[in-house]
XYZ file of C-alpha atoms in Angstrom:
617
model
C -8.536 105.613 121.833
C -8.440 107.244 118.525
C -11.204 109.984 118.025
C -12.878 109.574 114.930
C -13.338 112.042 112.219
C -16.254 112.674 109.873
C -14.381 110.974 107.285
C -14.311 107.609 109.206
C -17.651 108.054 110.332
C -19.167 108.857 106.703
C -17.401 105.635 105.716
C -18.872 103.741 108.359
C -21.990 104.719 107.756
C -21.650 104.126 103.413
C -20.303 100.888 104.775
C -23.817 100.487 106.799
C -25.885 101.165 103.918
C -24.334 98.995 101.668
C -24.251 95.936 103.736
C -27.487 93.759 102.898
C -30.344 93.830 105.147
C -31.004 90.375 106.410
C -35.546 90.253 106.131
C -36.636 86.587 106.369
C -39.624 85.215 106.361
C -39.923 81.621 107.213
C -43.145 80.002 107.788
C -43.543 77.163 109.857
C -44.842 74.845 108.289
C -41.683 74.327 106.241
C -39.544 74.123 109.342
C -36.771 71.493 109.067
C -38.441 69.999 112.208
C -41.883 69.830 113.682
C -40.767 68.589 117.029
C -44.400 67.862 118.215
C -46.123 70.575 116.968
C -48.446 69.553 114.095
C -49.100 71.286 110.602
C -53.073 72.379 110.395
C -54.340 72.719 107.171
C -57.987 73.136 107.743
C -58.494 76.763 107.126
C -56.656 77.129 104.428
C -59.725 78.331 102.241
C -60.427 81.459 105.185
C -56.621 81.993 105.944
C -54.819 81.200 102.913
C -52.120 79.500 104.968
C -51.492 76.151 107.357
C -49.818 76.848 110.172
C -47.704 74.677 113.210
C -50.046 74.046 116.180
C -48.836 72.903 119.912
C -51.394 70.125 120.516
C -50.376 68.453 123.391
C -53.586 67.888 125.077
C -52.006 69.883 128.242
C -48.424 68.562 128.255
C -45.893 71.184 126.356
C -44.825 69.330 122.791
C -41.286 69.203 121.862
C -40.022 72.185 120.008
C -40.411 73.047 116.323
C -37.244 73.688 115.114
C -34.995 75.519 111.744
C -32.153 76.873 110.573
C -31.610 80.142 108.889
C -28.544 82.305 107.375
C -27.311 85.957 108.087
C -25.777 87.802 105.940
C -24.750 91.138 107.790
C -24.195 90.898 111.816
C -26.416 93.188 113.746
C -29.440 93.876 116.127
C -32.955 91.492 113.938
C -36.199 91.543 115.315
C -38.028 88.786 115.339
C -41.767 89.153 114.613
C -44.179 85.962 114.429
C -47.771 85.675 113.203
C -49.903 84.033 116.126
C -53.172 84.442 117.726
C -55.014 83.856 121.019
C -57.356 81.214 120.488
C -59.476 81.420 123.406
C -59.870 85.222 123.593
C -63.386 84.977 122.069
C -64.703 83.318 125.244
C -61.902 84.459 128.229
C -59.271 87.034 128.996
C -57.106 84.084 129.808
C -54.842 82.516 126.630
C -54.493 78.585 126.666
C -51.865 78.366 123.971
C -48.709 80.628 124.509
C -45.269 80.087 123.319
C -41.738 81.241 123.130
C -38.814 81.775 120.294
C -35.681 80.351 121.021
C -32.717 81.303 119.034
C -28.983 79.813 119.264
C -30.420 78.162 122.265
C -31.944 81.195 124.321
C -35.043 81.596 124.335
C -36.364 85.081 123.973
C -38.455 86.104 127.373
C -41.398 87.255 124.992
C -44.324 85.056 125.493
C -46.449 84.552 122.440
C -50.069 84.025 121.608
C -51.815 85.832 124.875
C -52.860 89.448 122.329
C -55.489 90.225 120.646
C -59.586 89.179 120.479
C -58.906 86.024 119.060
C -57.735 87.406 115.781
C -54.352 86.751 113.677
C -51.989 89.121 114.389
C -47.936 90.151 114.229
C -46.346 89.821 117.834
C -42.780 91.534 118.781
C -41.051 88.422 120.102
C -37.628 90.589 120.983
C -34.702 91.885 119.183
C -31.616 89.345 119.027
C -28.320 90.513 117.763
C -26.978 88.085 115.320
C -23.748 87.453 113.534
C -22.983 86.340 110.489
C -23.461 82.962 109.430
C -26.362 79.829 109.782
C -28.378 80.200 113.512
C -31.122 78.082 115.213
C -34.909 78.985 115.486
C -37.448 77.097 117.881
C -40.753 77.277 118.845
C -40.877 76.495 122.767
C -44.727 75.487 123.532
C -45.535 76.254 127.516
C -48.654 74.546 127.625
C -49.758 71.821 125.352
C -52.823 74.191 124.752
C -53.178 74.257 121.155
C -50.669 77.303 120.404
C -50.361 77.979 116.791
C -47.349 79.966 114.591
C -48.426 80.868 111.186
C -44.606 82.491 110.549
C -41.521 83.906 112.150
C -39.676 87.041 110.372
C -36.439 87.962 111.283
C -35.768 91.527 110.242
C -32.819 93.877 110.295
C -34.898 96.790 109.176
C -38.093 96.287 110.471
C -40.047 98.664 107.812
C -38.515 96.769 104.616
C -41.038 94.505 102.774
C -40.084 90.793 102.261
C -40.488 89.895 98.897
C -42.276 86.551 98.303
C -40.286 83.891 97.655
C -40.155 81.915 94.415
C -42.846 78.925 94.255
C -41.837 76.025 92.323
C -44.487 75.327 89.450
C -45.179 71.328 88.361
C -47.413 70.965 85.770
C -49.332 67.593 85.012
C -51.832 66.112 82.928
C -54.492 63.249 83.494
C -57.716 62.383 81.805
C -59.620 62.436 85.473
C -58.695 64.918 88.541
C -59.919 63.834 91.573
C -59.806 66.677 94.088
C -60.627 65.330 98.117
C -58.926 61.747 99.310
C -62.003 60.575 101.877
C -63.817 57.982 101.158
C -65.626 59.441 98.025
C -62.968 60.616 96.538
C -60.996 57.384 96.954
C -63.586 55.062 95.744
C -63.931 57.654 92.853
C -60.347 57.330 91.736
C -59.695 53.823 92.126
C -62.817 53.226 89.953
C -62.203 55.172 87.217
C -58.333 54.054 86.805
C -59.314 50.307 87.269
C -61.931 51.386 83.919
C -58.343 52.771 82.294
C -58.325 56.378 83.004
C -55.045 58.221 84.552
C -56.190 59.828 87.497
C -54.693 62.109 90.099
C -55.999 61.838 93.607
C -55.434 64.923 95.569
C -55.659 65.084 99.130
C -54.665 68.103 101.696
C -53.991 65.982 104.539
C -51.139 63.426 104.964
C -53.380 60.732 105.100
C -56.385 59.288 102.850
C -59.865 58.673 104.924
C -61.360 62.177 105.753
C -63.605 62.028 108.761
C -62.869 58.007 108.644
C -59.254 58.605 109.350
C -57.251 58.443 112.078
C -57.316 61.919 112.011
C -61.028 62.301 113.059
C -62.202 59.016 113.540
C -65.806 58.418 112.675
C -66.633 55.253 111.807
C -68.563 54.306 108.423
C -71.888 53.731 108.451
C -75.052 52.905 106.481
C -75.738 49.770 104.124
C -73.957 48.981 100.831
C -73.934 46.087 98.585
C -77.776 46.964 98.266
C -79.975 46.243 95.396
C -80.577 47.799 92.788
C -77.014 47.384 92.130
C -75.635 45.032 95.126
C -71.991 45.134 93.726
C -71.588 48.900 94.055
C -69.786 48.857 97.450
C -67.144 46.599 96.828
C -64.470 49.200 96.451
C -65.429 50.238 99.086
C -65.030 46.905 100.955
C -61.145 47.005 100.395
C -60.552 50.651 102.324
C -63.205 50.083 105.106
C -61.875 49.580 108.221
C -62.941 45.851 109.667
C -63.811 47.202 112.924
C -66.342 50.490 113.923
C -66.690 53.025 116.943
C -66.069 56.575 117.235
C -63.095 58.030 118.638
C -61.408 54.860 119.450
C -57.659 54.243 118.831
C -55.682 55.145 115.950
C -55.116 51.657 114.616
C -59.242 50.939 114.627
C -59.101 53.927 111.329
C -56.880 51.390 109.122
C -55.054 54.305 107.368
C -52.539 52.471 105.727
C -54.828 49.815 104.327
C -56.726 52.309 102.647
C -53.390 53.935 101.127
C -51.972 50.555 99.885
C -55.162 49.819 97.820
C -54.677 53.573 96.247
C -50.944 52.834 95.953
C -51.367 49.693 93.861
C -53.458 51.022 91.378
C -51.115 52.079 88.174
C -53.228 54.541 86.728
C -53.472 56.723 89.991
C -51.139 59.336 90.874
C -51.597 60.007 94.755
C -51.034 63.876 95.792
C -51.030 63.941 99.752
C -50.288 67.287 101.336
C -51.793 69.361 98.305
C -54.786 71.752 98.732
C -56.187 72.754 96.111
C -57.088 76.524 96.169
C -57.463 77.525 92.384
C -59.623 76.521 89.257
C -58.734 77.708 85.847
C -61.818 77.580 83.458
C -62.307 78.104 79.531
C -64.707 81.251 80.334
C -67.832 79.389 79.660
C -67.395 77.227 82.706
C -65.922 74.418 81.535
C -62.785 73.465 84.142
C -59.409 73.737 82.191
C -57.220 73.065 85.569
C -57.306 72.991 89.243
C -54.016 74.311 91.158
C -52.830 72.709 94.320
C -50.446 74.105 96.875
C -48.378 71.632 99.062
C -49.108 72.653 102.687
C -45.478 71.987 103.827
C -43.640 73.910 101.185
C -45.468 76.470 99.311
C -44.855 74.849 95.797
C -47.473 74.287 93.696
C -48.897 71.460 91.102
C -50.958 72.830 88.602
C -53.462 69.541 87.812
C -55.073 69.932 84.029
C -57.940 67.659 83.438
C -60.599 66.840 80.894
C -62.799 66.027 83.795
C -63.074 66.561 87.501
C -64.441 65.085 90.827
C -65.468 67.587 93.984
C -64.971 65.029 96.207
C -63.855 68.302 98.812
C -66.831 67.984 101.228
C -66.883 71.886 100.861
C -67.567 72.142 97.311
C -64.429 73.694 96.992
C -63.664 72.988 93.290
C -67.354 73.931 92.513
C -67.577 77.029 94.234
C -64.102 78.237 92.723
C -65.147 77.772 88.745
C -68.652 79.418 89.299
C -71.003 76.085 89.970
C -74.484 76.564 91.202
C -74.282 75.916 95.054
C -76.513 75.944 98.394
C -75.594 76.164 101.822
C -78.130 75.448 104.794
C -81.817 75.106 105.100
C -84.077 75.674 102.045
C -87.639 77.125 102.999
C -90.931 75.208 102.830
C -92.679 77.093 100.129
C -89.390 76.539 97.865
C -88.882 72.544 98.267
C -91.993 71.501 99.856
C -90.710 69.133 102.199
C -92.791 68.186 105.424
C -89.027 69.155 107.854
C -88.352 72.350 105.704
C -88.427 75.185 107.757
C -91.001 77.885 107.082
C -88.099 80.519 106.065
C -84.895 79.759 104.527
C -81.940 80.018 107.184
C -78.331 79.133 107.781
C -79.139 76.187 110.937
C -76.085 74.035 109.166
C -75.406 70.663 111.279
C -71.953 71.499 112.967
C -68.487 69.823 113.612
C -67.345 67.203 116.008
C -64.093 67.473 117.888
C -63.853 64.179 119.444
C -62.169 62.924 122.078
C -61.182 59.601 124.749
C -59.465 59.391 128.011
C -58.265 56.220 129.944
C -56.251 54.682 132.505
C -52.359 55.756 132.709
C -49.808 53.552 131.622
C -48.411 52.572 135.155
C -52.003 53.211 136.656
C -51.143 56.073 139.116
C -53.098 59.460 139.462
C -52.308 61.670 136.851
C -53.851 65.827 136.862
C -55.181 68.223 135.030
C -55.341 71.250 136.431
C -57.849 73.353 136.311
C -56.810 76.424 133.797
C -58.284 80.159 134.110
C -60.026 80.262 130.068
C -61.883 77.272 130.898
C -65.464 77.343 130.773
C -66.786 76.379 134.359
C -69.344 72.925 134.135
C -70.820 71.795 137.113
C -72.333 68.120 138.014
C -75.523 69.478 136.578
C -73.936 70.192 132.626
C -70.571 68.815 132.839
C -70.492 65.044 131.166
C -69.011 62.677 133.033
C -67.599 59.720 130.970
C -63.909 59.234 129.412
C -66.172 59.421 126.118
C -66.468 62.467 123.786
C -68.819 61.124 120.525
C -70.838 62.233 117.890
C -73.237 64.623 119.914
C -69.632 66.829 120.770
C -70.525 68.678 118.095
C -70.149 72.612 117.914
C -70.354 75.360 115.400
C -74.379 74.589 114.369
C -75.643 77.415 112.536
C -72.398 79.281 111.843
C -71.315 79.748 109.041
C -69.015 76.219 108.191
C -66.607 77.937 106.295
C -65.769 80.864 107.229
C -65.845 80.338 110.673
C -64.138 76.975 110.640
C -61.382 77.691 113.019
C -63.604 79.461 115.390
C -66.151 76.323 115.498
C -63.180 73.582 115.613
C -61.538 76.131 118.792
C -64.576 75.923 120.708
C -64.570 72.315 120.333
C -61.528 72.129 121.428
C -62.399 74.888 124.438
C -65.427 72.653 125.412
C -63.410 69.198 125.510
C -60.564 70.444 127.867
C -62.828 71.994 130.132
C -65.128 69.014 130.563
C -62.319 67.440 131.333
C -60.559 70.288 133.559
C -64.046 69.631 135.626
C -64.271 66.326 135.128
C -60.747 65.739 136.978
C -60.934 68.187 139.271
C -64.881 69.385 140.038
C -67.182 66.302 139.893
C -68.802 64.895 142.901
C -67.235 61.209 141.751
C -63.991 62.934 140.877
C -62.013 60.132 142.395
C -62.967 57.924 140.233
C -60.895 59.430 137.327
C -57.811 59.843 139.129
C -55.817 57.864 137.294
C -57.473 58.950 133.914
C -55.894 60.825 131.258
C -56.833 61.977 127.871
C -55.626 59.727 125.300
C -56.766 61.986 121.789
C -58.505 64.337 121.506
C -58.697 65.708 117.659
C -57.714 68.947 116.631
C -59.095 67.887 112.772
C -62.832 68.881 113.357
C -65.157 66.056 111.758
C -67.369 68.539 109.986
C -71.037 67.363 108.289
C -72.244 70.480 106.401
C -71.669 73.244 104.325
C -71.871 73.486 100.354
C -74.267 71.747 98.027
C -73.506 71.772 94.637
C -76.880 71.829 92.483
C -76.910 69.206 89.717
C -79.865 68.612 86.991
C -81.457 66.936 90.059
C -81.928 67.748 93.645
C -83.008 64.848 95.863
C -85.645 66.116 98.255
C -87.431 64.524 101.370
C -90.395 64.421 98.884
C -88.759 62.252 96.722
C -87.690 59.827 99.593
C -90.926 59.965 101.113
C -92.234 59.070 97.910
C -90.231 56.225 97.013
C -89.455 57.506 93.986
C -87.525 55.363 91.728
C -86.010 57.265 88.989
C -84.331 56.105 85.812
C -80.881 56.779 86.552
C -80.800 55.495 90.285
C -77.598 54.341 91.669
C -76.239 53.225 95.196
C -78.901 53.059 97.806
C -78.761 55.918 100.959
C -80.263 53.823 103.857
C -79.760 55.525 107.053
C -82.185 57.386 108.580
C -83.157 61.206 107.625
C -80.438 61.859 110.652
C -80.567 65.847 111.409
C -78.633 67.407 113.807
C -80.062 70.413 116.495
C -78.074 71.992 119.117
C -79.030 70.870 122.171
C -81.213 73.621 124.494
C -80.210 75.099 127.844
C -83.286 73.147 129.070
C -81.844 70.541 128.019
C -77.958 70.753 128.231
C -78.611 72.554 131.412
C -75.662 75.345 129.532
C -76.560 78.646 128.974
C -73.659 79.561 127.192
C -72.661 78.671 122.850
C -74.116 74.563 122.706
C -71.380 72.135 121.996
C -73.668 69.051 122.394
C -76.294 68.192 119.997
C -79.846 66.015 119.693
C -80.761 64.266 116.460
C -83.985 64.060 114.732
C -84.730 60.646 112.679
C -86.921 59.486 110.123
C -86.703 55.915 109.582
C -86.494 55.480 105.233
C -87.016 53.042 102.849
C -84.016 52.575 100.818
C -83.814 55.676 98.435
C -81.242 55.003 95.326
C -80.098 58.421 94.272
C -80.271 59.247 90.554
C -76.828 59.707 89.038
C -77.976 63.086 87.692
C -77.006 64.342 91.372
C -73.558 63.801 90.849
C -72.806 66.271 88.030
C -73.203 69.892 88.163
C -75.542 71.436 86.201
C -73.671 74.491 85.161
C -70.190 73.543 84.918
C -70.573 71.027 82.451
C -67.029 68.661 82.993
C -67.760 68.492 87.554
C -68.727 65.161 88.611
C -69.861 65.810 92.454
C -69.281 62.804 95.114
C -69.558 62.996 98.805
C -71.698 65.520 100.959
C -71.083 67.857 98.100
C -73.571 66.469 95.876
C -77.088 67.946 94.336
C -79.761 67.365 97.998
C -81.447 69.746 99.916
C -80.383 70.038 103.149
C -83.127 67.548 104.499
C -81.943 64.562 102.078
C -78.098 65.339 103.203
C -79.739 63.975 106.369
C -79.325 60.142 104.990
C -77.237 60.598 101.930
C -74.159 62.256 104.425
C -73.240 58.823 105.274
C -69.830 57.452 104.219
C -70.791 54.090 103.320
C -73.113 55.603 100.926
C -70.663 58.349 99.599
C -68.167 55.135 98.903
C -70.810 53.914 96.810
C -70.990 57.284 95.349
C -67.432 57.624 94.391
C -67.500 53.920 92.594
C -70.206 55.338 90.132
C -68.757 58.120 89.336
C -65.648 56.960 88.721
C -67.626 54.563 86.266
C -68.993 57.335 84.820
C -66.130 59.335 84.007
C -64.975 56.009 82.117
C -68.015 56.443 79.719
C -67.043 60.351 79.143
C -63.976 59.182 78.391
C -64.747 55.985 75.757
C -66.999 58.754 74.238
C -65.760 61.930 74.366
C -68.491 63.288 76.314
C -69.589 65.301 79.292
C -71.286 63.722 82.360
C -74.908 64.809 81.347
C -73.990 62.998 78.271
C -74.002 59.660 80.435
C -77.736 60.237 81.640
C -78.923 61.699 78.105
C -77.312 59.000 75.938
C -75.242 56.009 77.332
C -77.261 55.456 80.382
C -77.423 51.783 79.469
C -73.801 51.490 79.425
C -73.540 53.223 83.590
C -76.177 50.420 84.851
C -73.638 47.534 82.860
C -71.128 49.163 84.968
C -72.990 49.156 88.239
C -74.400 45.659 87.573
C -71.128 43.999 87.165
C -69.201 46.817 89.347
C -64.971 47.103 89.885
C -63.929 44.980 92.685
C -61.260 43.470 92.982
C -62.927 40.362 93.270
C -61.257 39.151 97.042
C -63.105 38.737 99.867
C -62.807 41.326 102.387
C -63.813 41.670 106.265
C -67.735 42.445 106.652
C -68.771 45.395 107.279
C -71.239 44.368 110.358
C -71.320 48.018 112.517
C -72.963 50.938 112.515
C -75.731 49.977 110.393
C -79.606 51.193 110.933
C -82.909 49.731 110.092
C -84.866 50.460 107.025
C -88.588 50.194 106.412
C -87.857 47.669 104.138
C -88.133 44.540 106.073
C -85.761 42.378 103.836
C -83.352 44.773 105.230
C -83.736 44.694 109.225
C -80.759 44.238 111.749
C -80.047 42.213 114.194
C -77.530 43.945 116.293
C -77.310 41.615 118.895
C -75.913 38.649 116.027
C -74.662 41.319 113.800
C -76.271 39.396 110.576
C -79.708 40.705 108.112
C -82.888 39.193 109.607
């Protein structure tokens, strides 16, 4: 073999330097295939980022997979953002993974480091020649894993330059920002009164908590006096059939997308958070800026009016709106549930979940897993039922600690069932019972208020106050939410069931001046966002009502825009012209299945239910 001289040497190593360096970032979100990992968008606002979760409900998913080109053959590292979700509560990880690449996977397991925090993991060092290669993410457990990104790196120390983001710019007259139920009724209003009108939505599908996604059913009365045709929007979306955490088809999501999709004047923006608001200086909203949660690009929505229909307040809170967030004290409302100080006791989030009989009928397990929280007979529930009261996170902070609350959900739900299948006295009796769903979309009740030129109180429902610019009627109960003791839950650890404290109401129609904010003068508010203390979000919260809500305002925002005007405009001067609205309403005119579930008493006794024949007596 020929010996080398410095001259061959120094070339080799010019040769070295001047070969590119192959850094690439590629998040996972936008990988060419999900396999059966799914793409979580929910903490977007904390994070600033979706990322690929592994949620299998303890069977591994298929893998996540994508392509990617080197330039320069040589030894890349492969680093990936992850984090161990259960560390806050065990030295155990649930939801570990591997990297394959060209079809070996990398012996590196992923996701078991750290205090529950997101951090970069090493996943191995892969030499790699030039030309297009295979990535995939190789879930072990079915436990929820999650990959934010995967870099592949020839020099490890070199910054990756962000990549370019695609910039679409569009114009509409209305902005609608949040596809649940509010936010849908809101948009198909207003375009049905002639306004364009972009719905934006961060999730795939339209619904919020009533999708398939989370699966709480509607509730409350509509079609109530004093204007009994504000609810028939509403009756084309709602799903004909109720029940919590029941299966997918029960949710109706594509009925509620083909009444959005016929509408002309609405221009439907699935997979699109918005994270920015661009405003005059004075308030006033100019634009909102959306980022597709699968690619990065963004749409940059510009509006002469908008619609928090976020649940959050997101829109709000971005261009500077008065807001509130949990309980207001005594001496500053004066309501009878106030608490005596001021304090944070938010209602919480619901993961849900069902089990049932296998397919062929045969005994199916679970094992029992090390980070599982250990229930006995005494607090463990046994049922193939997780509702409502599953319902975690109360009195944290709903927004920034979003993914912690919706993990412990999660933690609590797999090991009640961990115990139920393997633990319980009456074990046998679920040994051919599987989990079915269990959702990883937490159905969250509570967090920002925005303040409008009113804010509904318990006084004013206890009062029966009937103001001059009332609208739909809230019905259901003063419904507050309380973590259940360790008397009570027989738990000593974080609660993840909850009680409920009712009051029993007349019906209470909310004045329209609660659905505009009272500092950003071009926000219309509809939804659990709007202007209530957090004792009147106990009955106006419910979806039926917020339905309702979304059909005003989208009747509203007509008026701004036959006037030029702002919404305070429509209280001040064309108030008249809102109630015509409301009086003759915007259905479609069809008749459409009854919605005869989930429906309470009032004190009103023309509006009593009879459960048992599902009909007003």
């Amino acid at each position: 073999m020929k010996k080398p001289t410095k001259w061959t040497l120094f070339a080799a190593a010019f040769a070295a330097l001047a070969a590119p360096a192959d850094n690439l970032h590629l998040e996972a979100e936008a990988f060419e295939t999900w396999g059966g990992w799914v793409n979580d968008t929910q903490f977007m606002d904390a994070d600033h980022s979706s990322y690929l979760l592994a949620h299998g409900l303890g069977k591994p998913v298929a893998n996540a997979k994508t392509t990617f080109e080197i330039a320069a053959p040589g030894p890349h590292t492969l680093l990936v953002r992850t984090k161990n979700w259960t560390a806050p509560w065990s030295k155990s990880a649930a939801g570990t993974f591997q990297i394959k690449v060209d079809g070996v996977v990398q012996p590196k397991v992923l996701g078991a480091e750290g205090q529950g925090e997101w951090l970069t993991e090493t996943a191995g060092v892969v030499p790699l020649a030039k030309g297009v290669h295979t990535l995939e993410l190789v879930d072990l457990t079915g436990f929820d894993g999650r990959c934010d990104w995967v870099e592949v790196k020839s020099d490890i120390a070199a910054p990756i330059p962000a990549a370019p983001v695609k910039v679409e710019k569009r114009a509409f007259d209305l902005v609608v920002v949040g596809g649940g139920i509010a936010g849908t009724t809101a948009a198909i209003s207003a375009a049905r009164l002639g306004l364009s009108v972009a719905l934006v939505q961060d999730r795939p599908v339209l619904g919020g908590n009533n999708s398939s996604e989370i699966r709480v059913h509607l509730g409350a009365w509509q079609n109530m006096p004093p204007y009994p045709r504000l609810g028939d929007v509403l009756a084309e979306i709602a799903p004909a059939r109720g029940g919590n955490a029941q299966p997918k088809a029960i949710y109706e999501d594509d009925r509620k997308l083909a009444v959005v999709k016929a509408e002309k004047n609405i221009s439907l923006f699935l997979n699109t958070r918005v994270d920015a608001v661009s405003t005059n200086g004075v308030g006033r909203i100019l634009s909102v800026s959306g980022r597709d949660t699968r690619t990065g690009n963004r749409t940059v929505f510009s509006g002469r009016w908008f619609v928090d229909a976020t649940g959050d307040g997101t829109v709000g809170y971005l261009a500077g709106a008065d807001w509130r967030e949990g309980r207001e004290a005594k001496s500053e409302t004066g309501e009878a549930w106030a608490p005596e100080k001021a304090d944070m006791l938010t209602m919480g989030a619901s993961v849900q979940w069902y089990a049932g009989t296998t397919k062929d009928g045969k005994p199916v397990a679970f094992p029992q897993q090390p980070w599982m929280i250990r229930l006995t007979d005494a607090n463990g529930h046994q049922g193939v039922h997780g509702d409502w009261d599953w319902e975690a996170g109360l009195g944290r902070e709903q927004i920034a600690e979003a993914e912690y609350i919706r993990d412990y959900g999660l933690l609590v739900a797999f090991s009640n069932w961990g115990y139920v299948k393997n633990l319980a006295s009456n074990r046998t009796e679920y040994a051919n019972k599987e989990l079915k769903w269990v959702a990883y979309n937490a159905g969250r009740r509570e967090s920002r208020r925005l303040m409008g030129d009113w804010i509904l109180s318990e006084n004013d429902i206890d009062a029966r106050t009937v103001f001059p610019d009332a609208t739909c009627a809230a019905t259901w109960t003063i419904d507050l939410h309380w973590p259940k003791s360790a008397k009570d839950s027989k738990f000593d650890g974080e609660p993840f069931r909850s009680d409920s404290l009712n009051k029993t109401i007349w019906p209470m129609a909310i004045p329209y001046r609660c659905y505009y904010s009272r500092n950003v003068p071009n926000l219309f508010m509809a939804g659990r966002d709007i202007s209530v203390t957090h004792i009147a979000l106990g009955t106006t919260r419910l979806m039926r009502t917020h339905g309702m809500m979304g059909e005003v305002v989208g009747m509203a925002a007509a008026i701004c825009a036959k006037h030029g005007c702002d919404p305070r405009a429509v209280y001040t001067d064309y108030l008249d012209e809102l109630k015509a609205l409301m009086t003759k309403g915007v259905g479609d005119g069809k008749k459409h299945p009854e919605q005869r579930y989930n429906i309470q008493d009032s004190l009103d006794p023309a509006f009593k239910w009879n459960k048992r024949n599902h009909q007003l007596r």
